[in-house]
Short mmCIF file of C-alpha atoms and ligand atoms in Angstrom, two decimals:
data_model
loop_
_atom_site.label_atom_id
_atom_site.label_comp_id
_atom_site.label_asym_id
_atom_site.label_seq_id
_atom_site.Cartn_x
_atom_site.Cartn_y
_atom_site.Cartn_z
CA UNK J 1 -0.02 0.09 -0.02
CA UNK J 2 1.48 3.35 -1.03
CA UNK J 3 0.18 6.73 -0.25
CA UNK J 4 -1.44 6.89 -3.64
CA UNK J 5 -2.93 3.32 -3.63
CA UNK J 6 -6.27 4.68 -2.86
CA UNK J 7 -6.33 6.45 -6.27
CA UNK J 8 -5.88 3.47 -8.21
CA UNK J 9 -9.55 3.27 -9.34
CA UNK J 10 -9.26 6.81 -10.43
CA UNK J 11 -6.25 6.06 -12.52
CA UNK J 12 -7.90 3.05 -14.13
CA UNK J 13 -10.87 5.26 -15.01
CA UNK J 14 -8.79 7.83 -16.69
CA UNK J 15 -6.70 5.23 -18.41
CA UNK J 16 -10.02 3.70 -19.99
CA UNK J 17 -11.24 7.04 -21.07
CA UNK J 18 -7.79 8.00 -22.60
CA UNK J 19 -7.94 4.61 -24.57
CA UNK J 20 -11.34 5.77 -25.99
CA UNK J 21 -9.76 8.95 -27.34
CA UNK J 22 -9.25 11.80 -24.95
CA UNK J 23 -8.87 12.50 -21.26
CA UNK J 24 -11.86 14.82 -20.54
CA UNK J 25 -9.94 16.12 -17.41
CA UNK J 26 -7.06 17.37 -19.41
CA UNK J 27 -8.25 19.11 -22.67
CA UNK J 28 -5.55 21.51 -23.74
CA UNK J 29 -6.52 24.46 -25.93
CA UNK J 30 -3.58 25.75 -28.02
CA UNK J 31 -5.09 29.15 -28.24
CA UNK J 32 -8.18 30.86 -27.20
CA UNK J 33 -9.34 32.74 -30.31
CA UNK J 34 -12.46 34.46 -28.99
CA UNK J 35 -15.23 33.87 -26.44
CA UNK J 36 -16.60 31.23 -28.63
CA UNK J 37 -13.74 29.61 -30.50
CA UNK J 38 -10.29 28.07 -29.65
CA UNK J 39 -7.62 25.95 -31.36
CA UNK J 40 -7.76 22.47 -30.23
CA UNK J 41 -5.64 19.77 -31.84
CA UNK J 42 -4.40 22.32 -34.34
CA UNK J 43 -7.87 23.08 -35.48
CA UNK J 44 -10.45 25.78 -34.90
CA UNK J 45 -13.14 24.53 -32.48
CA UNK J 46 -16.49 26.09 -31.53
CA UNK J 47 -16.72 26.47 -27.57
CA UNK J 48 -19.98 24.93 -26.42
CA UNK J 49 -18.37 23.85 -22.90
CA UNK J 50 -17.53 27.07 -21.17
CA UNK J 51 -19.52 29.07 -18.81
CA UNK J 52 -18.79 32.27 -20.78
CA UNK J 53 -22.63 32.84 -20.76
CA UNK J 54 -22.45 36.54 -21.55
CA UNK J 55 -19.34 36.35 -23.68
CA UNK J 56 -17.68 38.95 -21.54
CA UNK J 57 -14.16 37.49 -21.41
CA UNK J 58 -12.98 39.51 -24.48
CA UNK J 59 -15.37 42.56 -23.78
CA UNK J 60 -13.14 45.68 -24.52
CA UNK J 61 -14.45 47.70 -21.49
CA UNK J 62 -13.64 44.76 -19.12
CA UNK J 63 -10.24 44.33 -20.60
CA UNK J 64 -9.50 47.93 -20.35
CA UNK J 65 -10.51 48.29 -16.66
CA UNK J 66 -8.45 45.19 -15.75
CA UNK J 67 -5.27 46.60 -17.45
CA UNK J 68 -5.92 49.95 -15.80
CA UNK J 69 -6.42 48.35 -12.29
CA UNK J 70 -3.00 46.42 -12.74
CA UNK J 71 -1.26 49.69 -13.68
CA UNK J 72 -2.84 51.53 -10.66
CA UNK J 73 -2.81 48.86 -7.83
CA UNK J 74 -0.41 46.08 -8.99
CA UNK J 75 -0.67 42.50 -9.90
CA UNK J 76 -1.85 41.14 -6.53
CA UNK J 77 -3.04 42.16 -3.08
CA UNK J 78 -0.51 39.65 -1.39
CA UNK J 79 -2.81 38.83 1.51
CA UNK J 80 -6.20 38.63 3.05
CA UNK J 81 -8.38 41.66 3.91
CA UNK J 82 -8.59 41.08 7.48
CA UNK J 83 -4.77 40.92 7.81
CA UNK J 84 -3.42 42.93 4.89
CA UNK J 85 -6.23 45.51 4.15
CA UNK J 86 -8.93 46.26 1.83
CA UNK J 87 -8.27 48.16 -1.43
CA UNK J 88 -10.74 50.88 -2.41
CA UNK J 89 -11.61 48.67 -5.49
CA UNK J 90 -12.86 45.75 -3.23
CA UNK J 91 -15.11 48.08 -1.40
CA UNK J 92 -16.34 49.64 -4.56
CA UNK J 93 -17.19 46.35 -6.10
CA UNK J 94 -19.14 45.38 -2.90
CA UNK J 95 -21.09 48.50 -3.11
CA UNK J 96 -21.88 47.74 -6.70
CA UNK J 97 -22.95 44.28 -5.96
CA UNK J 98 -25.26 45.31 -3.15
CA UNK J 99 -26.77 47.91 -5.38
CA UNK J 100 -27.16 45.50 -8.21
CA UNK J 101 -29.20 43.09 -5.99
CA UNK J 102 -30.86 45.90 -4.03
CA UNK J 103 -29.47 44.58 -0.71
CA UNK J 104 -27.91 46.20 2.18
CA UNK J 105 -24.45 44.35 2.06
CA UNK J 106 -22.27 42.34 -0.09
CA UNK J 107 -19.05 40.41 0.62
CA UNK J 108 -16.68 39.18 -2.11
CA UNK J 109 -14.67 36.10 -1.91
CA UNK J 110 -11.76 34.69 -3.94
CA UNK J 111 -13.80 32.16 -5.67
CA UNK J 112 -17.44 31.13 -5.87
CA UNK J 113 -16.36 27.70 -4.27
CA UNK J 114 -15.28 29.74 -1.25
CA UNK J 115 -18.27 31.84 -1.10
CA UNK J 116 -20.54 28.74 -0.65
CA UNK J 117 -17.82 27.15 1.54
CA UNK J 118 -17.51 30.14 3.67
CA UNK J 119 -21.11 31.37 4.04
CA UNK J 120 -22.78 28.01 4.56
CA UNK J 121 -20.20 26.50 6.94
CA UNK J 122 -20.15 29.65 9.09
CA UNK J 123 -23.80 30.17 9.18
CA UNK J 124 -24.51 26.61 10.03
CA UNK J 125 -23.46 26.48 13.64
CA UNK J 126 -23.39 23.45 16.29
CA UNK J 127 -27.31 23.41 16.94
CA UNK J 128 -28.35 24.38 13.55
CA UNK J 129 -29.67 22.21 10.48
CA UNK J 130 -28.51 22.70 7.04
CA UNK J 131 -31.18 21.44 4.55
CA UNK J 132 -29.61 21.13 1.10
CA UNK J 133 -31.01 19.88 -2.31
CA UNK J 134 -29.62 16.41 -3.20
CA UNK J 135 -28.19 17.72 -6.57
CA UNK J 136 -26.22 20.48 -4.77
CA UNK J 137 -22.85 21.61 -6.22
CA UNK J 138 -19.66 20.09 -4.60
CA UNK J 139 -18.95 23.59 -2.90
CA UNK J 140 -22.27 23.19 -1.01
CA UNK J 141 -21.51 19.60 0.02
CA UNK J 142 -17.82 20.51 0.97
CA UNK J 143 -19.40 23.46 3.05
CA UNK J 144 -21.62 20.91 4.93
CA UNK J 145 -18.37 18.92 5.62
CA UNK J 146 -16.86 22.03 7.21
CA UNK J 147 -19.97 23.07 9.25
CA UNK J 148 -20.74 21.89 12.63
CA UNK J 149 -24.55 21.85 11.75
CA UNK J 150 -26.53 18.77 11.29
CA UNK J 151 -26.86 18.11 7.48
CA UNK J 152 -30.24 16.91 5.80
CA UNK J 153 -30.70 16.39 2.14
CA UNK J 154 -34.12 16.70 0.57
CA UNK J 155 -35.10 15.40 -2.77
CA UNK J 156 -34.04 17.38 -5.79
CA UNK J 157 -36.41 20.35 -6.63
CA UNK J 158 -38.88 18.96 -4.28
CA UNK J 159 -40.52 21.46 -1.88
CA UNK J 160 -42.89 18.88 -0.40
CA UNK J 161 -39.99 16.74 0.73
CA UNK J 162 -38.33 19.81 2.06
CA UNK J 163 -41.41 20.72 4.12
CA UNK J 164 -41.71 17.25 5.36
CA UNK J 165 -38.20 17.17 6.56
CA UNK J 166 -38.59 20.64 8.17
CA UNK J 167 -41.73 19.36 10.03
CA UNK J 168 -39.93 16.53 11.47
CA UNK J 169 -37.46 19.27 13.16
CA UNK J 170 -40.32 20.93 14.91
CA UNK J 171 -39.58 21.35 18.69
CA UNK J 172 -35.91 20.99 18.11
CA UNK J 173 -33.62 23.94 18.97
CA UNK J 174 -31.39 25.60 16.14
CA UNK J 175 -31.85 27.56 12.92
CA UNK J 176 -33.11 25.75 9.82
CA UNK J 177 -31.02 26.92 6.85
CA UNK J 178 -32.26 25.97 3.32
CA UNK J 179 -29.60 25.88 0.55
CA UNK J 180 -30.61 25.57 -3.19
CA UNK J 181 -29.36 26.63 -6.53
CA UNK J 182 -31.23 28.83 -8.95
CA UNK J 183 -30.27 26.77 -11.95
CA UNK J 184 -28.57 23.38 -11.39
CA UNK J 185 -25.20 23.00 -13.25
CA UNK J 186 -25.69 19.58 -14.82
CA UNK J 187 -29.05 19.48 -16.36
CA UNK J 188 -29.84 23.11 -16.48
CA UNK J 189 -33.10 22.87 -14.58
CA UNK J 190 -34.42 25.69 -12.35
CA UNK J 191 -35.55 25.52 -8.79
CA UNK J 192 -39.17 25.87 -7.90
CA UNK J 193 -38.42 29.05 -6.07
CA UNK J 194 -41.95 30.23 -5.46
CA UNK J 195 -42.84 26.94 -3.56
CA UNK J 196 -39.59 26.63 -1.84
CA UNK J 197 -39.96 30.39 -0.58
CA UNK J 198 -43.51 29.50 0.59
CA UNK J 199 -42.08 26.52 2.59
CA UNK J 200 -39.39 28.77 3.98
CA UNK J 201 -41.70 31.36 5.12
CA UNK J 202 -44.20 28.81 6.77
CA UNK J 203 -41.47 27.00 8.46
CA UNK J 204 -39.62 30.16 9.62
CA UNK J 205 -36.30 28.95 7.90
CA UNK J 206 -33.46 30.87 6.38
CA UNK J 207 -32.88 30.61 2.52
CA UNK J 208 -29.65 30.73 0.76
CA UNK J 209 -29.80 30.64 -3.23
CA UNK J 210 -26.80 30.08 -5.27
CA UNK J 211 -27.41 31.96 -8.53
CA UNK J 212 -23.97 30.84 -10.17
CA UNK J 213 -25.69 29.83 -13.46
CA UNK J 214 -28.47 32.55 -13.57
CA UNK J 215 -26.79 35.86 -12.82
CA UNK J 216 -27.16 38.24 -15.89
CA UNK J 217 -29.45 35.59 -17.52
CA UNK J 218 -32.72 35.28 -15.69
CA UNK J 219 -34.81 38.10 -14.26
CA UNK J 220 -35.83 41.31 -15.84
CA UNK J 221 -32.69 43.05 -14.35
CA UNK J 222 -30.50 39.91 -14.49
CA UNK J 223 -30.69 39.16 -10.82
CA UNK J 224 -31.40 35.39 -11.44
CA UNK J 225 -34.11 32.97 -10.70
CA UNK J 226 -35.13 34.65 -7.48
CA UNK J 227 -35.97 37.80 -9.41
CA UNK J 228 -37.75 35.84 -12.09
CA UNK J 229 -39.91 34.06 -9.44
CA UNK J 230 -40.65 37.23 -7.74
CA UNK J 231 -39.35 36.01 -4.27
CA UNK J 232 -36.25 38.15 -3.87
CA UNK J 233 -37.79 39.38 -0.30
CA UNK J 234 -37.86 35.79 0.89
CA UNK J 235 -34.21 35.06 -0.04
CA UNK J 236 -31.92 35.80 2.99
CA UNK J 237 -28.59 35.32 1.01
CA UNK J 238 -27.80 35.18 -2.71
CA UNK J 239 -24.47 33.69 -3.50
CA UNK J 240 -22.81 33.59 -6.80
CA UNK J 241 -19.68 33.63 -8.75
CA UNK J 242 -17.72 35.95 -10.97
CA UNK J 243 -16.25 33.03 -13.01
CA UNK J 244 -19.34 32.41 -15.43
CA UNK J 245 -21.46 35.51 -16.56
CA UNK J 246 -18.91 37.99 -15.35
CA UNK J 247 -16.11 36.32 -17.26
CA UNK J 248 -13.36 36.39 -14.59
CA UNK J 249 -12.99 34.66 -11.17
CA UNK J 250 -14.39 35.27 -7.69
CA UNK J 251 -17.36 34.98 -5.49
CA UNK J 252 -19.94 36.87 -3.64
CA UNK J 253 -22.77 36.82 -1.16
CA UNK J 254 -25.36 39.50 -0.73
CA UNK J 255 -27.87 40.02 2.10
CA UNK J 256 -30.15 42.56 3.80
CA UNK J 257 -29.49 41.04 7.30
CA UNK J 258 -28.11 43.82 9.52
CA UNK J 259 -25.21 41.75 11.14
CA UNK J 260 -24.07 40.31 7.79
CA UNK J 261 -20.62 42.07 8.11
CA UNK J 262 -19.85 40.04 11.29
CA UNK J 263 -19.15 37.23 8.86
CA UNK J 264 -15.96 39.07 7.77
CA UNK J 265 -14.42 38.10 11.28
CA UNK J 266 -16.06 34.55 11.52
CA UNK J 267 -15.84 33.15 8.02
CA UNK J 268 -12.46 31.27 7.64
CA UNK J 269 -12.58 30.90 3.68
CA UNK J 270 -12.90 34.70 3.59
CA UNK J 271 -10.42 35.48 6.42
CA UNK J 272 -7.38 33.05 5.57
CA UNK J 273 -6.92 33.46 1.94
CA UNK J 274 -5.70 36.13 -0.28
CA UNK J 275 -8.25 38.67 -1.57
CA UNK J 276 -9.02 39.08 -5.18
CA UNK J 277 -6.27 40.96 -7.26
CA UNK J 278 -6.91 44.46 -8.85
CA UNK J 279 -7.13 43.05 -12.38
CA UNK J 280 -9.98 40.87 -11.46
CA UNK J 281 -11.82 43.33 -9.24
CA UNK J 282 -11.45 45.89 -12.09
CA UNK J 283 -12.80 43.61 -14.90
CA UNK J 284 -15.63 42.33 -12.67
CA UNK J 285 -16.74 45.87 -11.86
CA UNK J 286 -16.67 46.76 -15.49
CA UNK J 287 -18.75 43.48 -16.39
CA UNK J 288 -21.22 44.20 -13.71
CA UNK J 289 -21.71 47.72 -15.23
CA UNK J 290 -22.24 46.10 -18.57
CA UNK J 291 -24.84 43.78 -17.41
CA UNK J 292 -26.68 46.58 -15.40
CA UNK J 293 -26.88 48.87 -18.44
CA UNK J 294 -27.21 46.46 -21.43
CA UNK J 295 -30.25 44.21 -21.22
CA UNK J 296 -29.55 42.87 -24.71
CA UNK J 297 -26.75 40.67 -23.25
CA UNK J 298 -29.31 38.72 -21.22
CA UNK J 299 -31.86 38.76 -24.04
CA UNK J 300 -29.38 37.39 -26.52
CA UNK J 301 -28.18 34.50 -24.14
CA UNK J 302 -31.78 33.50 -23.59
CA UNK J 303 -32.54 33.48 -27.38
CA UNK J 304 -29.38 31.57 -28.01
CA UNK J 305 -30.13 29.08 -25.61
CA UNK J 306 -33.75 28.60 -27.01
CA UNK J 307 -32.16 28.00 -30.39
CA UNK J 308 -29.64 25.53 -29.23
CA UNK J 309 -32.28 23.67 -27.07
CA UNK J 310 -35.01 23.48 -29.77
CA UNK J 311 -32.39 22.57 -32.38
CA UNK J 312 -31.05 19.62 -30.47
CA UNK J 313 -34.51 18.46 -29.19
CA UNK J 314 -35.86 18.76 -32.93
CA UNK J 315 -32.85 16.47 -33.97
CA UNK J 316 -34.14 13.94 -31.57
CA UNK J 317 -31.91 14.23 -28.60
CA UNK J 318 -33.16 13.79 -25.00
CA UNK J 319 -32.51 17.17 -23.46
CA UNK J 320 -32.83 18.64 -20.16
CA UNK J 321 -36.17 19.78 -18.87
CA UNK J 322 -35.95 23.54 -19.97
CA UNK J 323 -33.88 25.89 -22.16
CA UNK J 324 -31.30 27.59 -19.95
CA UNK J 325 -27.65 28.48 -20.50
CA UNK J 326 -26.88 24.89 -19.69
CA UNK J 327 -28.38 22.41 -22.37
CA UNK J 328 -27.68 18.80 -21.58
CA UNK J 329 -28.05 15.81 -23.81
CA UNK J 330 -28.80 12.46 -22.18
CA UNK J 331 -26.77 9.77 -23.67
CA UNK J 332 -27.96 6.10 -23.34
CA UNK J 333 -24.78 5.03 -21.49
CA UNK J 334 -21.38 6.00 -20.47
CA UNK J 335 -19.62 4.35 -23.56
CA UNK J 336 -21.92 6.26 -26.06
CA UNK J 337 -21.33 9.41 -24.14
CA UNK J 338 -17.56 9.03 -24.48
CA UNK J 339 -17.67 8.20 -28.09
CA UNK J 340 -20.06 11.06 -28.93
CA UNK J 341 -17.99 13.46 -27.00
CA UNK J 342 -14.62 12.41 -28.78
CA UNK J 343 -16.35 12.58 -32.12
CA UNK J 344 -17.98 15.96 -31.78
CA UNK J 345 -14.50 17.33 -30.89
CA UNK J 346 -13.01 15.60 -33.99
CA UNK J 347 -15.73 17.54 -35.91
CA UNK J 348 -15.01 20.96 -34.30
CA UNK J 349 -17.44 21.18 -31.34
CA UNK J 350 -16.20 21.36 -27.72
CA UNK J 351 -18.81 20.47 -25.07
CA UNK J 352 -18.37 18.87 -21.57
CA UNK J 353 -18.53 15.19 -20.93
CA UNK J 354 -20.29 14.44 -17.60
CA UNK J 355 -20.43 11.10 -16.17
CA UNK J 356 -21.61 9.37 -12.91
CA UNK J 357 -21.06 9.70 -10.16
CA UNK J 358 -20.71 13.50 -10.95
CA UNK J 359 -24.12 13.56 -12.42
CA UNK J 360 -27.77 13.45 -11.06
CA UNK J 361 -29.46 10.00 -11.31
CA UNK J 362 -26.25 8.52 -12.69
CA UNK J 363 -26.85 9.96 -16.14
CA UNK J 364 -24.16 10.21 -18.77
CA UNK J 365 -24.38 13.55 -20.16
CA UNK J 366 -23.00 15.89 -22.83
CA UNK J 367 -23.34 19.21 -21.15
CA UNK J 368 -23.32 22.12 -23.63
CA UNK J 369 -23.45 25.74 -22.45
CA UNK J 370 -24.36 28.70 -24.58
CA UNK J 371 -23.02 32.28 -24.79
CA UNK J 372 -24.61 35.68 -25.76
CA UNK J 373 -21.49 35.82 -27.94
CA UNK J 374 -22.41 32.71 -30.10
CA UNK J 375 -23.73 33.55 -33.47
CA UNK J 376 -26.82 31.84 -34.89
CA UNK J 377 -24.64 30.26 -37.61
CA UNK J 378 -22.35 28.86 -34.84
CA UNK J 379 -25.35 27.44 -33.05
CA UNK J 380 -26.75 25.86 -36.12
CA UNK J 381 -23.45 24.35 -37.20
CA UNK J 382 -22.97 22.81 -33.60
CA UNK J 383 -26.46 21.47 -33.86
CA UNK J 384 -25.85 19.88 -37.27
CA UNK J 385 -22.51 18.44 -36.11
CA UNK J 386 -24.01 16.87 -33.08
CA UNK J 387 -27.15 15.55 -34.94
CA UNK J 388 -24.60 13.92 -37.58
CA UNK J 389 -22.54 12.46 -34.84
CA UNK J 390 -25.79 11.16 -33.06
CA UNK J 391 -26.80 9.58 -36.28
CA UNK J 392 -23.48 7.89 -36.97
CA UNK J 393 -23.13 6.45 -33.47
CA UNK J 394 -27.02 5.63 -33.34
CA UNK J 395 -27.64 7.39 -30.28
CA UNK J 396 -30.56 9.13 -32.17
C1 LIG V 1 -23.74 26.03 -8.50
C2 LIG V 1 -22.23 26.36 -8.44
N1 LIG V 1 -21.95 27.08 -7.28
C3 LIG V 1 -20.57 27.49 -7.26
C4 LIG V 1 -19.56 27.18 -8.12
C5 LIG V 1 -18.22 27.54 -7.84
O1 LIG V 1 -17.81 28.68 -8.61
P1 LIG V 1 -16.35 29.05 -8.90
O2 LIG V 1 -15.89 28.44 -10.33
O3 LIG V 1 -16.36 30.49 -8.91
O4 LIG V 1 -15.64 28.44 -7.78
C6 LIG V 1 -20.02 26.50 -9.26
C7 LIG V 1 -19.00 26.24 -10.34
O5 LIG V 1 -19.25 25.44 -11.22
C8 LIG V 1 -21.38 26.17 -9.52
O6 LIG V 1 -21.69 25.39 -10.63
#
């Protein structure tokens, strides 16, 4: 037994994937050409497997703000905000985030993963109960491991099961904290926010919603599924990331609760890591300004997602339950998924291969994501390539 023996099954899994073509965990782009294209294996490839939902990674105003911030404040902060200080840019971005959501306070984190890890693990104290959706992202599960609270999973997107589990806690001490996502990252399905908010109200619980995949996309002002469902008042904390719609890296939490800022001296994933560098804070602030003032970005990603979803559904694929920026194709089995994924890359379309145990219901998925930057011609080309490969491999 060596230190690494426990990973032998992982190695065998990767070797098997590699033998079928490519290692999906080690795809190397030689050059990123734009928000929607890259060079892969020496050939241009359409990117349908990023989370660049609003296509802002090459936005001139974001790039310019990022470069300006480096010149003004340097390449890094070299430490955490509680030990090494807050830059004016951090405070400004927090003000802008709070304004965008119409909330009293915002806190920014170095990644979205840390935002969930920090907020959920810190709020969930010894006598409390965390009620999480079974299909939650790894950052939510890891937050539960770090928290002292009791962890209770409820069935995915099932408000009745949530209510049932909350009722069973009646008479017990502690705060009940519900954690859900606005849009789930594998199948692209939305949470039934109205029903969950009703359960939250009835049972006197706290509600945290991770809007990682809905910021800038859902809701009239881009505030996500909570805005779309008209339940923003019921949501105690919105969490999210800067790594998807805002085209950079980082995370955030916003809230109206008056003591929110106390978390700055209680939340270890905020306290014991370096703060976001100026280049990122600059580009994220500019990206937020873009989505606050330009509703066409959200409109475009929604119409692109409808086009991709209906194109793939009409071709005969089993797609996820609704058109969102994530459009998942359900493959009949793991082998077909692996072959399909390799073949579409050969033909110039990059999407994500998602296999059990990382998927809900042990599904084998091709996870496509859409961007406001995709042209209709790019979407139609991707659909036609996927349909041709589907016929060739008899998955259609
Ligand atoms: C639902 C959800 N929450 C949080 C995260 C973490 O975000 P980040 O990439 O900023 O760490 C992700 C990333 O995929 C996600 O899908």
